Structures are given as structure tokens and as C-alpha cells.
XYZ file of C-alpha atoms in Angstrom:
715
model
C 108.603 26.478 82.166
C 105.770 24.637 83.960
C 106.310 26.821 87.025
C 106.195 29.964 84.871
C 102.899 28.937 83.280
C 101.455 28.115 86.688
C 102.443 31.554 87.994
C 100.896 33.231 84.945
C 97.632 31.373 85.503
C 97.702 32.358 89.169
C 98.229 36.067 88.489
C 95.617 36.119 85.702
C 93.116 34.539 88.060
C 93.903 37.148 90.696
C 93.623 39.907 88.080
C 90.246 38.582 87.000
C 89.089 38.592 90.600
C 89.975 42.256 90.801
C 88.398 43.153 87.438
C 84.954 44.681 87.093
C 82.841 46.148 84.334
C 80.108 48.773 84.456
C 77.954 50.238 81.713
C 76.079 53.549 81.728
C 73.536 54.843 79.222
C 74.278 58.141 77.496
C 74.028 59.950 74.179
C 76.613 61.222 71.710
C 77.244 64.965 72.257
C 78.079 65.835 68.681
C 75.798 66.071 65.651
C 72.036 66.458 65.459
C 71.308 62.735 65.097
C 71.947 62.228 68.821
C 72.810 58.534 68.674
C 72.457 56.620 71.934
C 75.101 54.383 73.472
C 76.362 52.645 76.549
C 79.734 53.680 77.863
C 81.361 50.537 79.188
C 84.072 51.006 81.814
C 86.303 48.015 82.428
C 88.514 48.084 85.503
C 91.416 45.659 85.692
C 93.470 46.167 88.847
C 94.458 49.855 88.625
C 93.767 50.270 84.915
C 90.569 51.489 83.280
C 89.474 50.928 79.709
C 86.433 52.419 78.005
C 84.424 51.521 74.958
C 81.235 52.921 73.461
C 78.575 50.396 72.504
C 75.722 51.698 70.324
C 72.162 51.162 71.534
C 68.945 51.173 69.591
C 66.800 54.245 69.073
C 64.307 55.201 66.355
C 66.575 57.808 64.731
C 69.915 56.042 64.227
C 68.629 52.475 64.744
C 71.586 51.261 66.753
C 74.321 52.950 64.718
C 77.270 54.981 65.980
C 79.914 56.828 63.980
C 83.595 57.417 64.544
C 83.000 60.541 66.629
C 80.413 58.906 68.874
C 82.631 55.879 69.471
C 85.403 58.154 70.756
C 83.509 61.036 72.363
C 84.341 59.831 75.872
C 88.025 60.489 75.205
C 87.621 64.243 75.472
C 85.343 63.990 78.515
C 88.028 61.941 80.310
C 90.936 64.023 79.010
C 93.569 65.208 81.529
C 93.213 68.786 80.238
C 89.646 69.019 81.583
C 89.173 72.124 83.690
C 88.354 71.094 87.253
C 88.431 74.370 89.192
C 87.623 78.043 88.471
C 90.575 80.021 87.114
C 91.105 83.776 87.341
C 93.679 85.672 85.317
C 96.128 87.536 87.528
C 99.020 89.445 85.910
C 98.477 87.536 82.675
C 98.425 84.079 84.264
C 95.565 81.860 85.374
C 95.399 81.029 89.071
C 92.971 78.840 90.967
C 90.141 80.560 92.813
C 87.216 79.251 94.816
C 83.655 79.234 93.494
C 82.506 81.818 96.016
C 85.229 84.227 94.944
C 84.531 83.565 91.267
C 80.786 84.127 91.551
C 81.257 87.276 93.629
C 83.685 88.651 91.041
C 81.216 87.972 88.207
C 78.377 89.734 90.021
C 80.609 92.667 90.934
C 81.808 93.140 87.357
C 78.324 92.813 85.855
C 76.971 95.444 88.216
C 79.848 97.867 87.620
C 79.821 97.463 83.822
C 76.067 97.936 83.550
C 76.281 100.965 85.833
C 79.117 102.537 83.839
C 78.160 101.584 80.282
C 74.455 100.766 80.361
C 72.420 97.616 80.900
C 73.004 96.367 77.329
C 76.777 96.646 77.685
C 76.897 93.168 79.200
C 76.149 90.436 76.657
C 75.631 86.670 76.613
C 76.918 84.281 73.916
C 75.559 80.722 73.994
C 75.987 77.464 72.144
C 74.079 74.930 70.096
C 75.344 72.036 72.202
C 73.730 73.222 75.422
C 70.782 71.149 76.579
C 67.270 72.521 76.143
C 67.209 73.283 79.853
C 70.443 75.275 79.723
C 69.538 77.066 76.496
C 66.190 78.057 78.030
C 67.807 79.191 81.259
C 70.499 81.180 79.441
C 67.794 83.147 77.611
C 65.916 83.760 80.836
C 69.150 84.721 82.611
C 70.000 87.334 79.973
C 66.527 88.886 79.997
C 65.602 88.618 83.676
C 68.854 88.564 85.658
C 70.824 90.897 83.362
C 67.959 92.646 81.515
C 70.220 92.867 78.476
C 68.999 92.645 74.902
C 72.324 91.263 73.761
C 72.117 87.489 73.615
C 72.765 85.232 70.649
C 74.529 81.931 70.028
C 76.698 79.995 67.615
C 73.585 78.368 66.152
C 73.258 81.623 64.217
C 76.040 80.151 62.059
C 74.164 76.863 61.679
C 70.446 77.179 61.044
C 69.496 80.845 60.808
C 69.028 80.965 57.022
C 66.821 77.873 56.919
C 64.979 78.860 60.099
C 64.079 82.299 58.759
C 63.095 80.881 55.372
C 60.923 78.120 56.809
C 59.249 80.500 59.228
C 58.390 82.894 56.418
C 57.310 80.178 53.969
C 55.557 77.706 56.275
C 54.922 79.732 59.428
C 57.038 77.258 61.400
C 60.649 76.128 61.481
C 61.580 72.577 62.356
C 64.677 70.996 60.844
C 62.796 68.309 58.932
C 59.116 68.462 58.052
C 59.080 64.652 57.857
C 60.448 61.784 59.941
C 63.661 60.277 58.640
C 61.760 57.058 57.949
C 60.146 58.902 55.002
C 63.458 59.102 53.110
C 63.318 55.536 51.703
C 59.782 56.258 50.432
C 60.887 59.085 48.131
C 61.397 58.497 44.412
C 63.670 61.533 44.043
C 65.885 63.095 46.708
C 67.749 66.375 46.291
C 70.634 67.023 48.695
C 71.612 70.669 48.259
C 74.755 71.727 50.111
C 74.765 68.825 52.534
C 77.485 66.222 53.046
C 75.578 63.727 55.179
C 78.240 61.028 54.789
C 80.745 63.039 56.842
C 78.529 65.305 58.944
C 75.734 62.883 59.958
C 77.105 59.492 58.834
C 74.648 57.359 60.815
C 71.855 58.720 58.600
C 73.375 57.303 55.411
C 71.507 53.959 55.611
C 68.262 55.867 54.996
C 69.680 56.982 51.639
C 71.107 53.544 50.848
C 67.660 52.089 51.420
C 66.127 54.769 49.191
C 68.626 53.842 46.447
C 67.754 50.170 46.855
C 64.092 51.156 46.417
C 64.950 52.876 43.129
C 65.239 56.504 44.266
C 67.073 58.969 42.008
C 69.477 61.003 44.173
C 70.715 64.448 43.132
C 73.577 66.134 45.016
C 74.353 69.836 44.637
C 77.921 70.616 45.738
C 81.026 72.266 44.217
C 83.060 69.140 45.053
C 82.367 65.450 44.824
C 82.028 64.599 48.488
C 81.443 61.139 49.891
C 77.760 62.006 49.736
C 78.004 63.054 46.097
C 79.606 59.705 45.307
C 76.224 58.157 46.116
C 74.383 60.401 43.674
C 72.837 59.481 40.347
C 73.367 63.111 39.327
C 75.966 65.490 40.759
C 75.624 69.214 40.024
C 79.045 70.815 40.768
C 77.870 74.395 40.754
C 80.007 77.480 41.254
C 80.108 78.340 44.998
C 77.519 80.909 46.011
C 75.076 80.280 43.143
C 72.612 77.919 44.837
C 69.731 80.388 44.664
C 70.165 80.760 40.901
C 70.264 76.979 40.442
C 66.989 76.560 42.357
C 65.414 79.261 40.178
C 66.573 77.340 37.103
C 65.011 74.129 38.442
C 61.787 76.049 39.095
C 61.772 77.440 35.577
C 61.999 73.987 34.021
C 59.202 72.723 36.268
C 57.025 75.651 35.188
C 57.877 75.503 31.470
C 57.423 71.748 31.206
C 54.164 71.445 33.126
C 55.192 69.847 36.415
C 53.154 72.245 38.593
C 50.598 70.732 41.004
C 47.887 73.281 40.281
C 45.382 71.932 42.804
C 47.931 72.078 45.645
C 49.076 75.537 44.601
C 45.494 76.822 44.436
C 44.285 75.304 47.699
C 47.326 75.500 49.957
C 49.556 78.404 48.875
C 49.565 82.127 48.184
C 51.847 84.148 45.915
C 52.124 81.669 43.047
C 51.049 84.141 40.344
C 53.819 86.568 41.295
C 56.378 83.763 41.434
C 55.268 82.465 38.035
C 55.584 85.908 36.465
C 59.053 86.280 37.943
C 60.203 82.827 36.763
C 58.842 83.290 33.248
C 61.139 86.273 32.804
C 64.235 84.257 33.739
C 66.591 83.220 30.932
C 68.154 79.769 31.235
C 71.323 81.065 29.584
C 71.755 83.397 32.563
C 71.273 80.518 35.031
C 73.873 78.436 33.196
C 76.316 81.350 33.109
C 75.927 82.053 36.834
C 76.034 78.474 38.094
C 78.371 76.947 35.510
C 76.071 73.890 35.441
C 75.145 72.656 31.946
C 71.517 73.251 30.962
C 70.908 69.582 30.193
C 71.867 68.659 33.782
C 69.575 71.325 35.229
C 66.720 70.047 33.065
C 67.407 66.433 34.030
C 67.350 67.312 37.726
C 64.085 69.221 37.349
C 62.415 66.458 35.348
C 63.428 63.748 37.791
C 62.034 65.820 40.648
C 58.891 66.829 38.772
C 58.086 63.290 37.584
C 58.401 61.727 41.033
C 55.208 60.803 42.819
C 57.015 61.607 46.082
C 60.162 63.687 46.468
C 62.244 65.243 49.217
C 64.563 68.280 49.221
C 67.168 68.555 51.999
C 69.511 71.510 52.420
C 72.347 72.293 54.836
C 75.194 74.718 55.469
C 76.724 74.471 51.999
C 73.723 76.298 50.635
C 72.805 78.315 53.720
C 76.113 79.863 54.826
C 76.034 82.526 52.135
C 74.921 86.120 51.957
C 71.847 84.928 50.072
C 71.387 81.714 52.033
C 67.888 82.756 53.056
C 66.972 83.398 49.417
C 68.474 80.073 48.334
C 66.362 78.165 50.860
C 63.236 80.108 49.841
C 63.900 79.284 46.177
C 64.076 75.560 46.971
C 60.897 75.866 49.030
C 59.266 77.483 45.985
C 60.201 74.332 44.038
C 58.673 72.136 46.762
C 55.441 74.160 46.888
C 55.055 74.380 43.107
C 55.052 70.582 42.866
C 53.074 69.945 46.066
C 55.828 67.726 47.451
C 55.206 68.286 51.142
C 52.968 67.068 53.937
C 52.736 63.386 53.022
C 54.869 60.235 53.409
C 57.946 60.444 51.209
C 57.411 64.114 50.292
C 58.816 67.020 52.257
C 61.502 69.587 52.875
C 64.179 69.874 55.495
C 67.395 71.510 56.595
C 69.747 69.052 58.248
C 70.763 70.584 61.563
C 74.489 70.577 62.219
C 74.878 71.001 65.971
C 73.758 68.564 68.644
C 71.011 70.871 69.879
C 70.951 73.542 67.209
C 67.187 73.058 66.968
C 66.278 73.260 70.657
C 68.879 75.940 71.249
C 66.989 78.464 69.162
C 63.462 77.352 70.038
C 63.682 78.396 73.659
C 65.506 81.670 73.941
C 69.172 81.867 72.904
C 68.411 83.644 69.646
C 68.338 87.445 69.829
C 64.735 87.810 68.691
C 63.090 84.723 70.177
C 61.417 83.783 73.429
C 60.625 80.201 74.491
C 58.279 78.167 72.318
C 59.333 80.050 69.198
C 57.655 83.196 70.397
C 58.805 86.576 69.147
C 60.395 88.959 71.615
C 58.777 91.869 69.751
C 55.206 90.467 69.795
C 53.122 92.068 72.622
C 51.065 88.942 73.335
C 54.142 86.726 73.326
C 55.930 89.080 75.707
C 52.944 89.101 78.067
C 52.751 85.328 78.194
C 56.448 84.735 78.887
C 56.521 87.574 81.400
C 53.660 85.882 83.280
C 55.573 82.576 83.356
C 58.712 84.308 84.595
C 56.927 86.518 87.107
C 58.009 89.871 85.679
C 56.204 92.756 84.011
C 56.155 92.612 80.177
C 57.815 96.030 79.868
C 60.739 94.735 81.966
C 61.724 92.353 79.176
C 64.309 93.834 76.806
C 63.697 94.083 73.063
C 65.561 92.099 70.435
C 69.306 92.376 70.168
C 71.691 91.682 67.309
C 73.142 88.536 65.767
C 76.204 86.650 66.997
C 78.749 88.291 64.717
C 77.177 91.720 65.125
C 77.746 91.321 68.855
C 81.430 90.930 68.080
C 81.310 94.097 66.013
C 79.734 95.906 68.948
C 82.507 94.605 71.190
C 85.050 95.962 68.722
C 83.255 99.320 68.732
C 83.197 99.469 72.546
C 79.398 99.247 72.842
C 79.552 95.855 74.569
C 82.170 95.805 77.332
C 81.316 92.634 79.272
C 80.584 89.138 77.975
C 79.607 85.713 79.268
C 80.391 82.880 76.835
C 78.780 79.514 77.570
C 79.239 76.448 75.392
C 80.969 78.137 72.465
C 84.367 79.108 71.076
C 83.751 82.208 68.911
C 87.451 82.999 68.527
C 87.656 79.952 66.231
C 84.108 79.575 64.930
C 83.350 83.180 63.908
C 84.010 84.588 60.434
C 86.911 87.010 60.176
C 88.018 85.430 63.441
C 91.235 87.443 63.755
C 89.036 90.523 64.167
C 86.964 88.710 66.802
C 90.051 87.822 68.840
C 91.242 91.443 68.773
C 87.780 92.711 69.673
C 87.516 90.406 72.680
C 90.745 91.751 74.073
C 88.984 95.124 74.402
C 86.396 93.769 76.834
C 86.486 95.033 80.394
C 85.452 91.581 81.587
C 85.184 88.233 79.813
C 83.972 85.111 81.603
C 83.941 81.761 79.803
C 82.250 78.551 80.963
C 83.903 75.572 79.258
C 85.360 72.112 79.774
C 88.741 73.185 78.398
C 90.951 76.213 78.115
C 89.708 76.912 74.587
C 91.074 79.661 72.360
C 88.288 81.923 73.647
C 88.845 80.897 77.267
C 92.540 81.797 76.962
C 91.457 85.431 76.512
C 89.133 85.378 79.523
C 89.460 87.104 82.862
C 87.671 84.192 84.513
C 87.114 80.601 83.351
C 84.509 78.329 84.928
C 84.717 74.511 84.674
C 81.522 72.862 83.410
C 80.212 69.339 83.111
C 80.519 67.191 79.999
C 77.797 65.266 78.220
C 78.624 62.256 80.406
C 77.779 64.149 83.576
C 75.036 66.567 82.561
C 71.462 65.266 82.591
C 69.028 67.010 80.278
C 67.224 66.990 76.949
C 68.118 67.894 73.378
C 66.025 68.131 70.215
C 67.418 66.188 67.305
C 67.454 66.589 63.524
C 63.924 65.259 62.973
C 62.340 67.273 65.796
C 62.372 64.553 68.444
C 62.942 65.632 72.038
C 65.478 63.202 73.525
C 66.446 62.541 77.148
C 70.135 62.223 77.997
C 70.860 60.725 81.424
C 73.990 61.514 83.404
C 76.341 58.552 83.063
C 79.094 59.673 85.458
C 79.726 61.898 88.434
C 81.295 65.297 87.878
C 85.054 65.485 88.466
C 86.740 68.046 90.716
C 84.780 71.224 91.383
C 82.939 71.118 88.060
C 79.399 72.552 87.927
C 76.583 72.224 85.419
C 75.962 75.261 83.213
C 72.487 75.676 84.711
C 73.911 75.632 88.252
C 76.312 78.431 87.329
C 73.517 80.581 85.910
C 71.372 80.080 88.999
C 74.307 80.894 91.279
C 75.160 84.128 89.428
C 71.483 85.133 89.475
C 71.435 84.679 93.256
C 74.535 86.859 93.592
C 72.746 89.543 91.540
C 69.731 89.445 93.856
C 67.546 87.657 91.280
C 67.562 84.258 92.938
C 63.780 84.105 93.313
C 63.520 83.779 89.531
C 66.076 80.927 89.473
C 65.096 78.517 92.282
C 65.978 75.359 90.349
C 67.660 72.359 91.948
C 67.518 69.950 88.998
C 67.388 69.918 85.218
C 63.910 68.401 85.389
C 62.606 71.406 87.343
C 63.923 73.694 84.598
C 62.355 71.505 81.920
C 58.973 71.701 83.620
C 59.134 75.510 83.485
C 60.268 75.284 79.849
C 57.208 73.139 79.115
C 54.965 75.803 80.571
C 56.800 78.608 78.765
C 56.442 76.789 75.436
C 52.761 75.967 75.961
C 50.632 77.314 73.121
C 53.691 78.388 71.132
C 54.711 76.997 67.769
C 57.361 74.826 69.416
C 55.006 73.407 72.035
C 56.687 70.976 74.462
C 53.969 71.052 77.105
C 52.987 67.393 76.611
C 56.592 66.197 76.935
C 57.779 65.073 80.373
C 60.901 63.403 81.733
C 58.806 60.375 82.629
C 57.662 60.089 79.028
C 61.120 60.771 77.581
C 62.618 57.924 79.572
C 60.395 55.653 77.466
C 60.394 57.348 74.052
C 61.683 60.211 71.913
C 58.803 62.621 71.263
C 58.279 64.821 68.198
C 57.183 68.379 68.838
C 54.737 70.030 68.710
C 53.197 67.962 71.502
C 50.619 70.130 73.305
C 49.419 67.696 75.977
C 50.324 64.465 77.724
C 47.947 62.410 75.577
C 49.188 63.839 72.282
C 51.335 61.359 70.278
C 53.673 64.064 68.973
C 53.889 65.292 65.367
C 56.250 63.263 63.161
C 55.066 64.843 59.898
C 54.223 68.531 59.605
C 51.796 70.317 57.283
C 49.671 67.313 56.337
C 46.557 69.489 56.179
C 47.581 73.090 56.760
C 50.637 75.245 57.226
C 51.342 77.223 60.371
C 50.368 80.675 59.058
C 47.002 81.918 60.384
C 45.292 81.238 57.030
C 46.847 77.759 56.851
C 48.638 78.489 53.570
C 52.298 78.496 52.590
C 53.975 81.481 50.910
C 55.839 81.598 47.633
C 58.659 84.145 47.567
C 59.863 86.373 44.750
C 63.508 87.100 45.463
C 66.167 88.286 43.030
C 69.155 85.993 42.689
C 72.253 88.101 42.799
C 75.959 87.360 42.733
C 77.896 87.579 45.974
C 79.536 90.927 46.629
C 82.971 89.360 46.941
C 83.894 88.069 43.498
C 87.091 86.517 42.256
C 89.486 88.640 40.226
C 93.002 88.516 38.841
C 94.507 89.019 42.306
C 92.175 86.577 44.135
C 91.255 84.029 41.440
C 89.798 81.184 43.551
C 86.615 80.540 45.479
C 87.399 79.450 49.031
C 84.723 77.345 50.702
C 84.812 75.744 54.159
C 83.153 72.863 55.964
C 83.526 69.820 58.179
C 85.413 66.531 58.011
C 84.321 63.209 59.474
C 86.711 63.121 62.433
C 86.042 66.579 63.839
C 83.246 68.779 65.120
C 82.785 72.573 65.115
C 85.781 74.460 66.524
C 87.535 71.203 67.464
C 87.729 72.085 71.160
C 86.540 68.571 72.020
C 87.511 66.423 69.034
C 91.073 67.734 68.883
C 91.431 66.344 72.421
C 90.336 62.884 71.369
C 93.511 60.909 70.487
C 91.620 58.580 68.141
C 89.957 61.424 66.246
C 92.965 63.718 66.184
C 95.132 60.907 64.847
C 92.721 60.407 61.960
C 93.122 64.028 60.850
C 95.643 65.971 62.933
C 95.703 69.186 60.911
C 93.789 71.326 58.448
C 94.265 70.628 54.746
C 93.303 72.435 51.571
C 91.574 70.320 48.952
C 92.748 71.541 45.559
C 92.409 70.145 42.058
C 95.707 68.634 40.839
C 95.738 70.748 37.667
C 95.247 73.908 39.710
C 97.924 72.880 42.173
C 100.478 72.150 39.471
C 99.895 75.535 37.832
C 100.940 77.146 41.104
C 103.794 74.783 41.917
C 101.936 73.093 44.764
C 102.763 69.435 45.301
C 100.723 66.952 47.339
C 101.315 67.373 51.064
C 103.016 70.732 50.587
C 102.327 73.661 52.918
C 100.135 76.215 51.172
C 99.668 79.905 51.939
C 95.996 80.919 51.463
C 95.253 84.624 51.414
C 92.012 86.593 51.223
C 91.196 90.246 51.675
C 91.136 89.705 55.467
C 94.311 87.749 56.119
C 96.126 84.479 55.596
C 96.295 80.873 56.758
C 98.810 78.104 56.159
C 97.609 74.527 55.635
C 98.840 71.364 53.933
C 97.673 70.502 50.410
C 95.578 67.505 49.479
C 94.861 66.748 45.844
C 91.218 66.175 44.924
C 90.424 65.679 41.249
C 86.678 65.865 42.049
C 86.648 69.518 43.120
C 86.130 72.407 40.712
C 89.388 73.829 39.387
C 88.362 77.338 40.488
C 87.521 76.229 44.054
C 89.507 75.251 47.149
C 88.072 73.676 50.300
C 89.415 73.922 53.869
C 87.802 72.509 57.053
C 87.376 74.965 59.923
C 88.133 72.842 63.033
C 91.626 74.189 63.813
C 93.195 77.273 65.335
C 96.672 78.747 64.888
C 98.215 79.048 61.436
C 95.616 76.659 59.984
C 92.629 78.602 61.283
C 90.732 79.226 58.077
C 88.068 81.363 59.740
C 90.716 84.050 60.140
C 90.236 84.716 56.435
C 86.532 83.982 55.806
C 84.150 86.778 54.910
C 82.128 88.612 57.556
C 79.530 89.758 55.047
C 76.070 88.868 56.427
C 72.810 87.725 54.881
C 70.430 90.719 55.139
C 67.474 88.503 56.136
C 68.997 86.314 58.850
C 72.509 87.677 59.507
C 74.201 84.423 58.496
C 77.875 84.952 57.579
C 79.201 83.959 54.146
C 81.448 81.087 55.243
C 80.915 79.190 52.007
C 82.386 81.642 49.548
C 85.074 84.266 49.445
C 87.825 85.132 46.986
C 91.282 83.733 47.680
C 94.724 83.174 46.229
C 97.197 80.379 46.920
C 100.923 79.773 46.699
C 103.387 77.302 48.194
C 104.977 78.413 51.457
C 108.463 77.989 49.964
C 107.697 80.890 47.624
C 106.797 83.364 50.383
C 110.252 84.830 50.613
C 110.309 85.851 46.952
C 107.481 88.383 47.199
């Protein structure tokens, strides 16, 4: 026994001698908080172990959620793509980069020659860095000269972005720093489940509660966020605009209007007032199914507060009247003057890691860098001068993300580059999208994995992960954040920006894409944004290595702008706009055949289409499959037991998921997360109806029916 213990001590000592530990700074790749961390790699003999250790920053204050703690698992996953793959006779085979790039250039040239310059399109992603989002927009417009570029951020922020632009003259996710939240006396969370989507922000709300804030949550189900609320308004899905109108009516009728603010800092109040006065509360109650006394309580608590904040998110925005719903809440904010000071403001909580920066600098169909409009002559001239092309060489605006898919289905778009997105899972009516993509003459996908979209591609290009890709992102509160590269790239992996530059060179446009580092791209982005609404000119890598900087930041000496609209709004006259918009029911209503409202969303363990989180063992184990949340009374009426497989059908198709009882969801509503493909892919059945103002799809409401899978054979 003594000899055995001595040997154990000897081998442990030798093992310790051969052990080492390294730590590298990085940033979580997932939600818009962009928490910072150190990835610690421990090597013991031939084994390696990793752990994520949160580090301090002014947004999350040293916090890290479940996803951030395990993000490295997907980046180190054995399924990572390491070499370019070309499809030959239905199978992927390895090809060299030179062959891959030559094939891309050849197919782009032939498609544009045969079908027109706009026949080749570009589809980007809200997780690309600012540098890559900027370069993708430039690539589409200068290297390809196509008008068809959009990105999956269209499904994230387009309703709020359009509404804030029209109301305030400027769109930034939050008009206030997050540190203002604990200062508010009333907080309204409309269609946002912060506890599961941005969990490291929850301490701001806990602190607000401790300070005596009254929290109101608007959501058809009692989420983990709603559990925090002093008042939960479980409205009927798709009726958020009507609820906001009802709140506005109470504020007007009961004298909560800030007349001085309205007079001095807004236009359009008289028209809004006339419209609201004609509204009947009985109609609001009928539409929303929220009792009048609860609507009045919410309005009074908001109106009485010296400082109040309204925050919206996808629950309210992903509807065919999402733009109108956001504008109605902004009307409420403007009528009470609750904006532009500490503890008072409005915001839309960004979902994707760089959903904000991704649209500011050129991925959106109608936008040029710095939030310039692609249709505005002066904006076109300025960007053309930065890029070294003639203004008339720049294409005009294209169409939205889903409309691009419709054009693919119609044969108008015949070639597509997808970078940083998985539209076969994330699009509405996704079964149609998958069929449409199979019609393409050429599909090239740049991704870390063989995603559901990549599986349909003719060519797949391996790209770097967040651990390897240096760059910047813009977080939920409008701070530009620097993310260093923590590891070397594996295999033959390239950065997205390197791929774009290489293709441009193959197309003979290399002089416009001379970049050799992300910082060089950022410096051109700074210049391109200069003087625009989203002005990054005063932000440099040197500065970002020391601090996170709020935009707009027009020069190196500017401190950044934590709080917007303190003195004036961004319209030329400095005033905000009220909006008079009819609240109307969604086109797709329930009926005897489809009696339930289907709504979709996220869960804590997963992110977007699940391409990354489903490859994290720790996250996948926490929730390995899609489930349908259904009220127990509803389930029992249809013979659905807990944990039973359920067939969900809409007018577009069907999905099969497992049931989960939730007695805090409306009995006429079912909820399914959208992170999975296959039989549980709920976006195969979601509605492709689009908001007329911003082209946001109606993910949050469609009519559905349910039945247990065991009953399928009877019908």
C-alpha cells in the first residue's frame, strides 16, 4: 500500500510538471449584451480542458450566462468545417481554396451575364462583426453591383428600427444606457423575455425592483421575466398595437400628458389626440382580451411615474403590424415626455450579437454605411467618394430577406452567397425557402458547420469562429466593443472578410478591397460613417482596447453618446413625430379548423437557428429538442398528455414536437421555440405575411391546430 501511494505521488508530480494553463480574452458570440470573458485552457499531459471565466465590463458587470459559459464548445467541436467543400454528384468533396474561389468568380460572371446583374444576391447575418457586415455591403454593391442584399437581422430589429427612425429620426436599440434602468419608477417590458434571451441584464431590473420600481410585462404567457412583474398583461397574440392605443387613451383621458414637452419637442400631437379620443375602450378590451381595470392600472402607473422606461422586443415586433405597435408605444412615451433624461427612455432590446451594427453599415437592402439611405443622392455621393466609384454605379435598394427568397422561388435570383446565416431554418414558411433554394443555379455558403442551408449548397467555405476572428460589434446599448482573437484558426479556415476580398480580386475588383486586417476595414468604416447618423469616426481600435464607446462619436475627443435626445431629436427640426396608425387584426385569424394562436420564440439554452448551440453538449443536454408549451386544460381537451408527441398544423404545413404543460400560458395559445430543424422545425409552419412598413414576417402569430401523434392514423 505504501509503495502504491508513493507511485501515485510520483506520477501526479510528473503530471503536474507537464501541466500548463493559458487564458485568452474574448467575448461571447451570442446575444446583444456581448459579455466579456477569459477562455482558460488547461493542458494536463495530452488532455485539454476549457472553462469560461467572466470578466468585468460596463454592460454586464462581470456576469456570464449559460450560453456564454459554454460557447467555446461549438468553436472546438469536431464537426467544424476545416476545408472548402464542393458538391460533386450529390456529395461534398474537398477542394483547394484556389479552385473554390475560381469557381465562385466563374459562376458569378456567368449568372450575371445570363440572367442580369441583380440575379446574384447576398444574404448576411447579424452575428458578423461590424467590419464584415460593412465589407459584405460594399462587396454586394461594388464587386457584384447587385441591389439584392439583406440579412437575417431583418427578422430581428426591422420593425423597431423603422419605427424609431420615423419617430425620432434615428434608430439605436436603447435611447438610454442600461444603468438608467434602476432609476426608473415604472418599467414596461412589452414582448421581451429578458430572463431567457439576455439573462445577464436581469440584475438591472432586480435593482430597479429593490428601488421600488413598478414593473409591467406584456406577454401572452407568464415567462420567467413576467414572474418578476408587479403586473402581467397576458394579451391575445398579435394585439400589442391595440393595447398600446388603450394605454394612450387612458393617459389622455386622465390627464397624464406632458403638455410642455409635447408642445416644445414634438409634432403631430393634435392628430394623435383626435384619433385616440375616438377609440372605445370596449373595443380595446375585446381585441386584446385584457381587462379594462388592468389596462387602466398599467397606464396610471406609467403616467404617475416621475421617470419611466418602455422596452420592446420581438414578441411585439415580429407581427404584420409590428411597426405600428412600436409607433404606438412611442406615442405613449412622447405624450408623457418620458425620454431624453436619466431613468426615462425607450428601447428595443436587440436579439442578435451584432444586430445593431449589422444594419448600420450596409447589410440592409436600403442602407449604406453610417445609416445613410441608398436612395438619397447626397448619401450616395458621399459613400461613392469613400469607395472610389461613381455615384450612378451604386445599385438602388433591393428587397427584404424573405422577399429575396420569393424571388429565388420565382427564378429572378439564380445565384446566392450566404454568409453568417441559416435561412433554411430561420425564415418563415421555411419549407418553401428550402424548395426555393434548390432552384438556384449556384449557392455558396460560408459557415463554421454544415448547416441545413449549407447542405443545399454547391460550395461551402469554412470560416473562423468568434474565438479566432478579431473585430468589433455594437451591443444592445449602442456601445462599440472590441473582440480580440483568442486562438489561431484551425485547418484551412479563413475569416469572412478575407473570403470577400479574395472573391473581389478574382472578379477584377481587388483595388477596392486591399485590406490585410480587420483594423484596416474598420478605419474605412469610420470614414464611411463620418457625418452619418451612426457616426463611428471618433472610435478607433486603440480606444476600444481601453473602453466600450457609445455612438454617435464624431471625433477622437468626443466622449460618446450614452443617452440620446436629451435636447433634440434627430429630425432636421429637432422634433419627434407622433403617428396616427389604425390598429387592425392580423389577416390570419383562428377559426373552427385552426382554433389556436401559435407563437414562437427563444429558450435560455439556445440561440437563433441552433447551428452553434445544438453543437454544444452542455447546452444541447439542457434542452435537446423542441417542445410545445400548452395549457393543461387545453391539452386534456385534445387528449395530449405531458411529454407526448404533438402534431401541430397550420395552413402551410406541420411539425411534430413534444408537449410541455404550462398553466401560465393562455388557453388559446401555444408556444414553440424555433431553434431546431427536422420534424420539430416550427418555422416550416409560421406565416410569411410581412409588415407593410418594414417587411418583418409574422413569426409571433398564426392560426394552428394540435393533436397527439398517436391519433394521426385515424384521420
